[in-house]
CSV table of C-alpha atoms in Angstrom, one decimal:
chain,number,residue,atom,x,y,z
A,1,MET,CA,-148.2,190.5,235.3
A,2,THR,CA,-147.5,190.2,231.6
A,3,VAL,CA,-145.9,187.1,230.0
A,4,THR,CA,-145.6,186.0,226.4
A,5,VAL,CA,-147.4,182.8,225.4
A,6,ASN,CA,-146.7,181.4,221.9
A,7,GLY,CA,-145.5,184.8,220.8
A,8,GLN,CA,-148.5,186.7,222.2
A,9,ALA,CA,-148.5,189.0,225.2
A,10,LEU,CA,-150.8,187.9,227.9
A,11,GLU,CA,-151.9,189.5,231.2
A,12,THR,CA,-152.3,186.8,233.8
A,13,GLY,CA,-152.8,186.3,237.5
A,14,ALA,CA,-151.1,182.9,237.4
A,15,ARG,CA,-148.0,182.7,239.5
A,16,SER,CA,-146.7,179.3,238.3
A,17,LEU,CA,-146.2,177.6,234.9
A,18,PHE,CA,-148.9,174.9,235.3
A,19,ALA,CA,-151.3,177.4,236.8
A,20,LEU,CA,-150.9,179.3,233.5
A,21,VAL,CA,-151.1,176.0,231.5
A,22,PRO,CA,-153.4,173.7,233.5
A,23,ASP,CA,-153.9,171.3,230.5
A,24,HIS,CA,-150.2,170.7,230.1
A,25,ALA,CA,-150.4,166.9,230.1
A,26,GLY,CA,-149.4,165.6,226.6
A,27,LYS,CA,-147.9,168.9,225.6
A,28,VAL,CA,-144.4,170.4,225.4
A,29,VAL,CA,-144.1,173.4,227.7
A,30,ILE,CA,-141.1,175.6,227.4
A,31,LEU,CA,-140.2,178.4,229.8
A,32,ASN,CA,-137.5,180.8,228.8
A,33,GLY,CA,-135.8,178.2,226.6
A,34,PHE,CA,-136.1,175.4,229.1
A,35,GLN,CA,-138.4,172.5,228.5
A,36,ALA,CA,-140.1,172.2,231.9
A,37,ALA,CA,-141.3,168.9,233.3
A,38,ASP,CA,-142.2,170.5,236.7
A,39,ASP,CA,-144.3,173.4,237.8
A,40,LEU,CA,-142.0,176.5,238.0
A,41,PRO,CA,-142.7,180.0,239.3
A,42,LEU,CA,-143.5,182.7,236.7
A,43,ALA,CA,-142.1,186.2,236.6
A,44,GLU,CA,-142.8,189.4,234.7
A,45,GLY,CA,-141.7,189.1,231.1
A,46,ASP,CA,-141.3,185.4,231.0
A,47,ARG,CA,-141.7,183.6,227.6
A,48,VAL,CA,-143.8,180.4,227.5
A,49,THR,CA,-144.3,178.2,224.5
A,50,VAL,CA,-146.9,175.4,224.5
A,51,ILE,CA,-146.8,172.8,221.7
A,52,GLU,CA,-149.0,169.8,221.1
A,53,LYS,CA,-146.9,166.7,221.0
A,54,GLY,CA,-146.8,165.0,217.6
A,55,VAL,CA,-148.5,167.8,215.8
A,56,LEU,CA,-146.9,170.4,213.4
A,57,PRO,CA,-147.9,173.8,214.8
A,58,PRO,CA,-148.6,176.9,212.6
A,59,GLN,CA,-145.5,178.8,211.4
A,60,ASP,CA,-145.8,181.6,214.0
A,61,ILE,CA,-146.0,179.1,216.9
A,62,LEU,CA,-143.2,176.9,215.5
A,63,GLU,CA,-140.9,179.9,215.1
A,64,ASP,CA,-141.8,181.2,218.6
A,65,MET,CA,-140.8,177.7,219.9
A,66,MET,CA,-137.5,177.9,218.0
A,67,ALA,CA,-136.9,181.4,219.3
A,68,SER,CA,-137.7,180.3,222.8
A,69,ARG,CA,-135.1,177.5,222.6
A,70,HIS,CA,-132.3,179.9,221.6
A,71,SER,CA,-130.7,182.7,223.6
A,72,PRO,CA,-132.6,186.0,223.4
A,73,GLY,CA,-132.3,187.7,220.0
A,74,VAL,CA,-130.6,184.7,218.3
A,75,PHE,CA,-133.6,183.4,216.3
A,76,GLU,CA,-134.5,186.8,215.0
A,77,LYS,CA,-131.0,187.2,213.4
A,78,VAL,CA,-130.7,183.7,212.0
A,79,LYS,CA,-134.2,183.9,210.4
A,80,GLN,CA,-133.0,186.8,208.3
A,81,ALA,CA,-129.7,185.1,207.3
A,82,ARG,CA,-128.9,183.7,203.8
A,83,VAL,CA,-126.3,181.0,203.5
A,84,GLY,CA,-124.9,179.2,200.5
A,85,ILE,CA,-123.6,175.6,200.6
A,86,ALA,CA,-121.4,174.5,197.7
A,87,GLY,CA,-121.3,170.7,197.7
A,88,LEU,CA,-123.9,168.5,199.4
A,89,GLY,CA,-122.0,165.4,200.4
A,90,GLY,CA,-120.8,164.5,203.8
A,91,LEU,CA,-119.9,168.0,204.8
A,92,GLY,CA,-122.6,169.9,203.0
A,93,SER,CA,-125.6,167.7,203.9
A,94,HIS,CA,-124.7,167.8,207.6
A,95,ILE,CA,-124.1,171.6,207.4
A,96,ALA,CA,-127.5,172.1,205.8
A,97,PHE,CA,-129.3,170.0,208.5
A,98,ALA,CA,-127.5,171.9,211.3
A,99,LEU,CA,-128.4,175.3,209.8
A,100,ALA,CA,-132.0,174.3,209.1
A,101,ARG,CA,-132.5,173.1,212.7
A,102,THR,CA,-130.9,176.4,213.9
A,103,GLY,CA,-133.5,178.3,211.9
A,104,VAL,CA,-131.4,180.0,209.2
A,105,GLY,CA,-134.1,181.6,207.0
A,106,HIS,CA,-132.7,180.9,203.5
A,107,LEU,CA,-130.4,178.1,202.4
A,108,HIS,CA,-129.0,177.9,198.8
A,109,LEU,CA,-128.0,174.3,198.1
A,110,VAL,CA,-125.7,173.6,195.1
A,111,ASP,CA,-124.4,170.3,193.8
A,112,PHE,CA,-124.3,168.8,190.3
A,113,ASP,CA,-124.3,165.2,191.4
A,114,THR,CA,-126.9,162.5,192.1
A,115,VAL,CA,-127.2,160.3,195.2
A,116,GLU,CA,-125.5,156.9,194.8
A,117,PRO,CA,-124.9,153.9,197.2
A,118,SER,CA,-121.4,154.9,198.3
A,119,ASN,CA,-122.8,158.2,199.6
A,120,LEU,CA,-124.7,156.4,202.3
A,121,ASN,CA,-121.7,155.8,204.5
A,122,ARG,CA,-121.4,159.5,205.6
A,123,GLN,CA,-124.0,161.6,203.9
A,124,CYS,CA,-127.5,162.6,205.0
A,125,TYR,CA,-129.3,160.5,202.3
A,126,ARG,CA,-131.5,157.4,202.4
A,127,ILE,CA,-132.1,154.4,200.1
A,128,CYS,CA,-135.2,156.2,198.8
A,129,ASP,CA,-133.0,159.1,197.6
A,130,LEU,CA,-130.8,156.9,195.3
A,131,GLY,CA,-130.8,158.4,191.8
A,132,LYS,CA,-132.2,161.8,192.8
A,133,PRO,CA,-130.2,165.0,192.4
A,134,LYS,CA,-128.5,165.7,195.7
A,135,ALA,CA,-129.9,169.2,195.8
A,136,GLN,CA,-133.4,168.0,195.3
A,137,ALA,CA,-133.2,165.1,197.8
A,138,LEU,CA,-131.6,167.3,200.5
A,139,ALA,CA,-134.2,170.1,200.0
A,140,GLU,CA,-137.0,167.6,200.4
A,141,GLN,CA,-135.5,166.3,203.7
A,142,LEU,CA,-135.0,169.7,205.1
A,143,MET,CA,-138.5,170.7,204.3
A,144,GLU,CA,-139.6,167.7,206.5
A,145,VAL,CA,-137.6,169.2,209.3
A,146,ASN,CA,-138.9,172.8,208.9
A,147,PRO,CA,-141.5,173.3,206.1
A,148,TYR,CA,-141.3,177.1,206.6
A,149,LEU,CA,-137.7,177.4,205.4
A,150,SER,CA,-136.8,179.2,202.2
A,151,ILE,CA,-134.6,176.9,200.1
A,152,THR,CA,-133.1,177.3,196.6
A,153,ALA,CA,-131.8,174.1,195.2
A,154,ASP,CA,-129.5,174.2,192.1
A,155,CYS,CA,-128.3,171.0,190.4
A,156,VAL,CA,-125.3,172.6,188.7
A,157,ARG,CA,-121.5,172.2,188.8
A,158,VAL,CA,-119.7,175.1,190.4
A,159,THR,CA,-117.0,176.5,188.1
A,160,GLN,CA,-114.7,179.5,188.1
A,161,ASP,CA,-117.1,181.2,185.7
A,162,ASN,CA,-120.4,180.7,187.6
A,163,ALA,CA,-119.3,180.6,191.3
A,164,ALA,CA,-119.6,184.3,192.1
A,165,SER,CA,-123.0,184.7,190.3
A,166,LEU,CA,-124.4,181.5,191.9
A,167,PHE,CA,-123.7,182.8,195.4
A,168,SER,CA,-124.1,186.5,194.9
A,169,GLY,CA,-127.2,186.6,197.1
A,170,GLU,CA,-125.6,184.7,200.1
A,171,PRO,CA,-123.0,186.7,202.0
A,172,ILE,CA,-121.8,183.5,203.8
A,173,VAL,CA,-120.8,180.5,201.7
A,174,CYS,CA,-119.8,177.1,203.0
A,175,GLU,CA,-117.2,175.3,200.8
A,176,ALA,CA,-118.0,171.6,201.2
A,177,PHE,CA,-116.3,169.8,198.3
A,178,ASP,CA,-114.1,166.7,198.3
A,179,ALA,CA,-111.7,167.7,195.6
A,180,PRO,CA,-108.9,170.3,196.4
A,181,ASP,CA,-109.2,171.9,192.9
A,182,ALA,CA,-112.9,172.5,193.4
A,183,LYS,CA,-112.3,174.0,196.8
A,184,ALA,CA,-109.7,176.4,195.4
A,185,ILE,CA,-112.0,177.4,192.5
A,186,LEU,CA,-114.9,178.3,194.8
A,187,ILE,CA,-112.8,180.2,197.3
A,188,ASP,CA,-110.9,182.2,194.7
A,189,ALA,CA,-114.0,183.0,192.6
A,190,VAL,CA,-116.2,184.1,195.5
A,191,LEU,CA,-113.5,186.1,197.5
A,192,SER,CA,-112.3,187.8,194.3
A,193,ALA,CA,-115.6,188.8,192.8
A,194,CYS,CA,-117.7,189.3,196.0
A,195,PRO,CA,-115.9,191.8,198.3
A,196,ASP,CA,-118.4,191.5,201.1
A,197,HIS,CA,-118.7,187.7,201.2
A,198,ILE,CA,-117.2,185.3,203.7
A,199,VAL,CA,-116.2,181.7,202.9
A,200,VAL,CA,-116.2,178.9,205.5
A,201,ALA,CA,-114.1,176.1,204.1
A,202,ALA,CA,-112.9,172.7,205.2
A,203,SER,CA,-109.7,170.6,204.9
A,204,GLY,CA,-108.6,167.5,206.7
A,205,MET,CA,-111.3,165.3,208.2
A,206,ALA,CA,-110.6,161.8,206.7
A,207,GLY,CA,-110.0,158.7,208.7
A,208,TYR,CA,-110.7,158.1,212.4
A,209,ASP,CA,-108.0,159.9,214.3
A,210,SER,CA,-109.0,162.0,217.3
A,211,CYS,CA,-111.9,164.4,216.6
A,212,ASN,CA,-110.1,166.8,219.0
A,213,ASP,CA,-107.6,167.6,216.2
A,214,ILE,CA,-110.4,169.2,214.2
A,215,CYS,CA,-110.6,172.9,214.8
A,216,THR,CA,-111.7,176.2,213.2
A,217,ARG,CA,-109.2,178.9,212.4
A,218,ARG,CA,-109.3,182.3,210.6
A,219,VAL,CA,-107.1,182.3,207.6
A,220,THR,CA,-107.9,185.8,206.3
A,221,SER,CA,-110.5,188.4,207.2
A,222,ARG,CA,-113.0,186.6,204.9
A,223,LEU,CA,-111.9,183.0,205.0
A,224,TYR,CA,-112.2,180.5,207.8
A,225,LEU,CA,-110.9,176.9,207.6
A,226,CYS,CA,-112.3,173.9,209.6
A,227,GLY,CA,-110.6,170.5,209.9
A,228,ASP,CA,-107.2,169.3,211.0
A,229,GLY,CA,-105.6,170.6,207.8
A,230,LYS,CA,-103.6,167.4,207.1
A,231,THR,CA,-105.7,164.2,207.1
A,232,ALA,CA,-106.7,163.9,203.4
A,233,ALA,CA,-108.6,160.9,202.0
A,234,ARG,CA,-106.3,158.2,200.5
A,235,PRO,CA,-106.3,154.4,200.3
A,236,GLY,CA,-106.7,153.1,203.8
A,237,CYS,CA,-107.9,156.4,205.1
A,238,GLY,CA,-111.3,157.1,203.7
A,239,LEU,CA,-114.0,159.7,204.5
A,240,MET,CA,-116.1,158.3,207.4
A,241,ALA,CA,-119.2,159.7,209.0
A,242,PRO,CA,-117.9,160.6,212.5
A,243,ARG,CA,-115.0,163.0,211.6
A,244,VAL,CA,-116.8,164.4,208.6
A,245,SER,CA,-119.9,165.3,210.6
A,246,VAL,CA,-117.7,166.8,213.3
A,247,CYS,CA,-116.0,169.0,210.7
A,248,ALA,CA,-119.4,169.9,209.3
A,249,GLY,CA,-120.5,170.9,212.8
A,250,HIS,CA,-117.5,173.2,213.0
A,251,GLN,CA,-118.5,174.9,209.8
A,252,ALA,CA,-122.1,175.3,210.8
A,253,ASN,CA,-121.2,176.7,214.1
A,254,MET,CA,-118.8,179.2,212.5
A,255,VAL,CA,-121.6,180.3,210.2
A,256,LEU,CA,-123.8,180.8,213.2
A,257,ARG,CA,-121.1,182.9,214.9
A,258,LEU,CA,-120.7,185.0,211.8
A,259,ILE,CA,-124.5,185.6,211.6
A,260,LEU,CA,-124.5,186.7,215.3
A,261,GLY,CA,-121.4,188.9,215.0
A,262,GLU,CA,-119.4,186.9,217.5
A,263,PRO,CA,-115.6,187.4,217.8
A,264,SER,CA,-113.5,185.4,215.4
A,265,PRO,CA,-111.7,182.3,216.8
């Protein structure tokens, strides 16, 4: 029968996984998206990925591994996708990590600010990032997760005048700002000047109320909004890691659904 091993078609007489991979000890063995710890039967057309633990594989094998962990056809689509992220704080940094781990082929990171100590309570930065431009620091971290990503990092403030041109090459844009006026500027500029673009925005994720109140809804045909829509940051109700990261997960998941052409929520 024919199976695929690390992206290559292989004719084999093996009828079980470990007969195919006898030297499996110390390796990660994935069968049809499932990391197998036991010997399993093989069937025609099965997809097997074998990875050495603790070693970065070549790009083709890493991508085959990512493809094997997703549903059929998913990785091929996300690899071709281009997504912009405006604002790289608690929302944007978590969105970027989720999309990078999902395998989105090109990420455009935009933020004018630098990393400072108060960011460490909810954003994906470390002590060693203090003083660095957020776009640079985040790009460096993402390349440590997947060195084969394509990343554009711009340290620039998004304005009414430059928003459309900044994100002209990314048909899906995540709005990840804290300030309501910055949110409005980005959404208005992109949706007005880029008729084929979609914006995935956020509103209402402060404090520590139930995360179950955070949801995703379709506002217009090209605008989605994630959050509870009401819990804004204020004295005594700050932006904290758990709810911010949950909202970022909603945004990243909506981006994935749009890439895959899934029905709107």
